[in-house]
């Protein structure tokens, strides 16, 4: 046993009983903020022995303990001197109605649910202490009690059992929404006001007080005549006329509706997602832990699914956060509907609620738990159906959005028996699904661990590359379709780790964006491009612009304009020699903020172009707001230009729109003479692609500069 305070005090004595030392430590830490004399016991037997040595005002008692459980300990404590007046607060499972009812039968006066919300528990103890103090005052001085009742919205009433008569204070009528004229003060009238679902618990508590001379504290609801539900705490004490013969019961009732609403609000904020109303990760894990424990006992299987929307950031950046929020809420509704349709919601006791099987831990990710599945193919059918439901287009901000989701699945007990490992394995499978192109589901397998480890290794090597300058810039020429002359270069990032082969950009760029290191890499690219422009100028070459790609993270960086000014000034360059390429999703992220940033960059004098144009959600109405210089036609339209009339029509429309806005057009990915000739006839201005040159190191790029500088 450990006593937090060793001096003799008049503070309320509290005994914390739990076989888990960590829980006791957390309880002492949380309740240490209150003026309490805290003691602890490691099991029920020790708690009974401590209570035999000295009485306690409050006992916080876990139900499930070895040696002696909470039910037995409560019964023994009630039988000890002073035990009849102690407040026994039982710690029980999530809305476990059976355990709660049994707890009251053995003498519990209140209960709290797991997982314990320490902030709410402190409020509970504050209330219990206040109620106990009010009860002592009632015994000592009736006049003082009446005043305290008026202040604390406390009502009191006494029931004469022998004559079956009751007397209510004015506050009791007020709490129940009744008047002396509208009803007769009686135990039956009060019981009738108790919520129907809780009348049995209340009646049992009063019966125990009458039959055993015990006191009780019970939190319950009452229903007023107008149908309004209020939360109250009823505290009762038997008043024996002689030992063993109870003739009267004294009751105190307090309206705690506002406190209850505050608790519910705190619980909501702590455990639920504010956007969708779904449980967050912690509440989901608490519930999943119980479900998996039940599955283990029953020998049944279960599945954890992690779902992530594909390219959600692109939609969010293009249409704004309001559209993203609308999409998330719609997806949550579709998932819940699909779970009901497939009848795969997990159900346990009083938590027979679909919502606890579906959670949103954050962002565009959702977590699902399915229990009672016989085979993995049943989960596969559900995942396939869910994919089909989510693939249906959605109207957001007056635009039809097509999207898909990636799903990772891990099976219990096949892949893991602990929920944290199950979630981790589902996350690995999710990453594998996204790496497979998205729009699909994948079951976890041991081979995926190797894939996940390789990804972690790549992240570490990428950070090493940034620190050790393992990057290079290659330059791809941009050629005039009219004259065939060099008009500029696009600088493209290449990574050659020391002693290894080159890592393709499509492998490391997404990771750089996810981890945020892309901003540092982007600054290095701008520096190197400016440095190379200065070197070519010093070598006597005629200047041509160099374009660099700016990521979404770098574009919103508050120091971007300052960085570009400093680099141009440091190398003494004409700002028009540096071109910044931004994708549609970057410039459409927030039209107002984008406009401010683009105008600031334009004031510096750099050129601005939209990269991969045609793959996003921009339009002429939006583009004309921005000070742009060029549109780069995405290679996906150029690839089949010669054979696909739709691609040709799209390019013609882009070129026509560009000319209307006074912008140049650059076709990316040109690989054949037929593509070149058709682009020229359409009126496209520039091209780049393997037809003319692959991206090459700076030294090889100088051969093209020779021709220009002649």
XYZ file of C-alpha atoms in Angstrom, residues 255-545:
291
model
C -30.557 18.077 -11.220
C -27.221 17.480 -12.999
C -28.436 18.008 -16.553
C -25.965 20.802 -17.275
C -23.098 18.806 -15.800
C -24.146 15.803 -17.857
C -24.259 17.877 -21.026
C -20.789 19.182 -20.247
C -19.540 15.621 -19.753
C -21.140 14.506 -23.002
C -19.600 17.481 -24.800
C -16.170 16.639 -23.385
C -16.631 12.997 -24.354
C -17.748 14.024 -27.850
C -14.745 16.292 -28.337
C -12.345 13.670 -27.002
C -13.706 10.671 -28.875
C -15.518 11.723 -32.047
C -14.575 13.356 -35.330
C -16.236 16.771 -35.533
C -16.777 16.605 -39.315
C -18.431 13.191 -39.712
C -19.525 12.412 -36.157
C -17.672 9.089 -36.387
C -15.490 7.753 -33.555
C -11.853 8.779 -33.661
C -8.913 6.377 -33.521
C -8.832 6.056 -29.730
C -12.527 5.278 -29.283
C -12.414 2.865 -32.213
C -9.447 1.055 -30.649
C -11.191 0.841 -27.275
C -14.249 -0.684 -28.889
C -12.202 -2.896 -31.214
C -10.302 -4.245 -28.229
C -13.531 -5.551 -26.716
C -14.722 -7.000 -30.001
C -11.443 -8.795 -30.625
C -11.422 -10.147 -27.068
C -14.916 -11.530 -27.692
C -13.794 -13.004 -31.019
C -10.864 -14.684 -29.269
C -13.177 -16.203 -26.641
C -15.674 -17.344 -29.272
C -13.037 -18.654 -31.670
C -14.391 -16.474 -34.494
C -12.589 -14.409 -37.110
C -12.576 -10.672 -37.684
C -11.094 -8.175 -40.106
C -9.674 -4.671 -39.817
C -9.945 -2.515 -42.940
C -8.151 0.775 -43.536
C -9.558 2.870 -46.369
C -7.880 5.890 -47.920
C -9.222 8.061 -50.747
C -7.009 8.148 -53.826
C -5.747 11.555 -54.924
C -7.886 13.276 -52.306
C -5.267 15.977 -51.844
C -5.586 16.841 -55.502
C -9.341 17.341 -55.132
C -8.839 19.251 -51.893
C -6.213 21.511 -53.432
C -8.176 22.073 -56.635
C -11.643 22.768 -55.225
C -10.803 23.924 -51.707
C -11.286 22.561 -48.220
C -15.060 23.041 -48.163
C -15.364 20.704 -51.130
C -12.976 18.282 -49.439
C -15.068 18.304 -46.269
C -18.239 17.680 -48.274
C -16.566 14.747 -49.996
C -15.401 13.249 -46.676
C -18.922 13.437 -45.205
C -20.414 11.841 -48.315
C -17.847 9.037 -48.234
C -18.563 8.378 -44.539
C -22.255 8.054 -45.353
C -21.613 5.720 -48.263
C -19.376 3.453 -46.185
C -21.953 3.243 -43.381
C -24.734 2.485 -45.872
C -22.642 -0.223 -47.498
C -21.938 -1.832 -44.113
C -25.657 -1.919 -43.340
C -26.445 -3.234 -46.807
C -23.927 -6.051 -46.398
C -24.996 -6.680 -42.766
C -21.398 -6.695 -41.591
C -21.686 -4.341 -38.630
C -20.136 -5.697 -35.444
C -22.590 -6.052 -32.543
C -21.769 -6.435 -28.860
C -24.237 -6.100 -25.968
C -25.458 -2.528 -25.509
C -23.031 -1.271 -28.147
C -25.232 -2.675 -30.892
C -24.358 0.335 -33.015
C -22.872 0.413 -36.479
C -21.063 3.676 -35.804
C -18.585 2.068 -33.421
C -17.433 -0.298 -36.184
C -16.505 2.639 -38.421
C -14.131 5.449 -37.502
C -12.342 8.379 -39.075
C -8.882 8.733 -37.530
C -8.237 11.860 -39.609
C -7.654 13.237 -43.081
C -9.144 11.057 -45.797
C -8.661 7.778 -43.914
C -11.342 5.520 -42.451
C -11.077 2.433 -40.211
C -13.570 -0.439 -40.264
C -13.973 -3.516 -38.092
C -15.892 -6.572 -39.249
C -16.529 -9.413 -36.809
C -17.997 -12.860 -37.328
C -16.682 -13.481 -40.842
C -16.132 -17.137 -41.660
C -13.790 -16.683 -44.617
C -11.626 -14.008 -46.182
C -13.601 -14.142 -49.427
C -16.601 -12.686 -47.575
C -14.472 -9.702 -46.626
C -13.219 -9.522 -50.211
C -16.784 -9.343 -51.523
C -17.553 -6.550 -49.089
C -14.385 -4.655 -50.058
C -15.269 -5.046 -53.737
C -18.803 -3.792 -53.125
C -17.446 -0.880 -51.105
C -15.065 0.024 -53.945
C -17.966 -0.002 -56.409
C -20.101 2.217 -54.163
C -17.312 4.743 -53.707
C -16.538 4.789 -57.435
C -19.923 6.367 -58.161
C -19.492 10.048 -59.152
C -20.311 12.750 -56.655
C -21.449 16.328 -57.222
C -19.290 18.737 -55.222
C -19.362 22.519 -55.625
C -21.440 22.087 -58.789
C -18.787 19.790 -60.279
C -19.039 16.057 -60.860
C -16.147 14.368 -59.102
C -14.904 10.877 -59.867
C -12.773 9.289 -57.186
C -11.705 5.917 -55.879
C -10.392 4.419 -52.672
C -7.589 2.082 -51.684
C -8.299 -0.502 -48.993
C -5.899 -2.484 -46.827
C -7.164 -5.553 -44.951
C -5.716 -7.642 -42.138
C -7.441 -10.711 -40.702
C -7.793 -11.800 -37.076
C -6.310 -14.114 -35.924
C -4.479 -15.031 -39.162
C -2.353 -11.886 -39.522
C -2.192 -10.829 -35.873
C -4.025 -11.242 -32.578
C -3.292 -7.817 -31.099
C -5.255 -4.864 -32.419
C -2.236 -2.544 -32.794
C -0.487 -5.094 -34.999
C -3.706 -5.736 -36.928
C -4.027 -2.016 -37.654
C -0.347 -1.784 -38.578
C -0.664 -4.708 -40.995
C -3.812 -3.216 -42.538
C -1.874 0.020 -42.998
C 0.917 -1.855 -44.773
C -1.651 -3.507 -47.050
C -3.203 -0.085 -47.695
C 0.156 1.309 -48.748
C 0.604 -1.652 -51.059
C -2.835 -1.023 -52.606
C -2.004 2.629 -53.220
C 1.378 1.677 -54.648
C -0.451 -0.681 -57.012
C -2.239 2.293 -58.541
C -5.129 2.751 -56.103
C -8.782 1.930 -56.592
C -8.273 -1.598 -55.251
C -8.020 -3.626 -52.043
C -5.187 -5.775 -50.794
C -4.990 -8.362 -48.008
C -1.922 -8.235 -45.806
C 0.781 -10.809 -46.444
C 4.216 -11.317 -44.934
C 5.782 -10.289 -48.247
C 4.332 -6.820 -47.717
C 6.548 -6.384 -44.687
C 9.509 -6.403 -47.051
C 7.813 -3.739 -49.183
C 7.091 -1.598 -46.116
C 10.655 -1.972 -44.883
C 11.962 -0.913 -48.292
C 9.780 2.188 -48.165
C 11.078 3.093 -44.713
C 14.601 2.527 -46.014
C 13.899 4.792 -48.992
C 12.700 7.557 -46.669
C 15.899 7.291 -44.642
C 18.075 7.309 -47.768
C 16.153 10.300 -49.113
C 16.931 12.304 -45.986
C 20.560 11.224 -46.332
C 20.541 12.356 -49.971
C 19.355 15.835 -49.017
C 22.117 16.199 -46.442
C 24.831 14.756 -48.696
C 23.971 16.419 -52.017
C 23.233 13.241 -53.977
C 20.942 15.005 -56.460
C 21.629 16.272 -59.969
C 19.707 18.378 -62.445
C 19.223 17.185 -65.997
C 18.004 19.539 -68.685
C 15.461 18.731 -71.404
C 15.413 21.149 -74.357
C 12.250 22.990 -75.352
C 12.063 23.513 -79.117
C 10.068 25.930 -81.248
C 7.698 24.020 -83.520
C 7.857 26.913 -85.961
C 11.640 27.398 -86.306
C 13.048 24.224 -84.767
C 15.356 26.323 -82.582
C 16.082 25.879 -78.878
C 13.969 28.223 -76.745
C 14.762 26.968 -73.246
C 15.199 23.998 -70.910
C 13.197 22.255 -68.233
C 15.365 21.297 -65.243
C 14.466 17.801 -64.014
C 15.614 16.287 -60.737
C 17.672 13.071 -60.712
C 18.905 11.074 -57.722
C 21.962 8.847 -57.789
C 22.581 7.423 -54.301
C 26.223 6.709 -53.651
C 27.076 3.196 -54.831
C 23.558 2.520 -56.138
C 21.542 2.840 -59.328
C 19.476 5.928 -60.052
C 16.158 6.074 -58.165
C 13.294 6.979 -60.563
C 11.581 10.291 -59.694
C 8.163 8.612 -59.482
C 9.510 6.525 -56.587
C 11.019 9.247 -54.424
C 9.111 12.441 -55.307
C 5.798 11.247 -53.722
C 7.665 10.269 -50.551
C 9.446 13.635 -50.514
C 6.059 15.355 -50.761
C 4.531 13.217 -48.007
C 7.428 13.789 -45.601
C 7.783 17.504 -46.391
C 11.427 17.272 -47.463
C 10.286 18.360 -50.942
C 10.476 22.010 -49.816
C 14.173 21.684 -49.036
C 14.770 19.800 -52.289
C 12.834 22.454 -54.216
C 15.011 25.217 -52.777
C 18.103 23.256 -53.863
C 16.680 22.908 -57.406
C 16.099 26.670 -57.703
C 19.617 27.353 -56.430
C 21.229 24.873 -58.831
C 19.225 26.140 -61.820
C 20.262 29.740 -61.111
C 23.845 28.642 -60.584
C 23.859 26.847 -63.950
C 22.305 29.836 -65.746
C 25.113 32.011 -64.355
C 27.748 29.478 -65.428
C 26.397 29.370 -68.998
C 26.299 33.152 -69.112
C 29.916 33.343 -67.940
C 30.861 30.861 -70.692
C 29.420 33.247 -73.290
C 26.301 31.327 -74.293
C 23.224 33.247 -75.356
C 20.763 33.123 -72.455
C 17.689 30.876 -72.653
C 15.143 30.363 -69.842
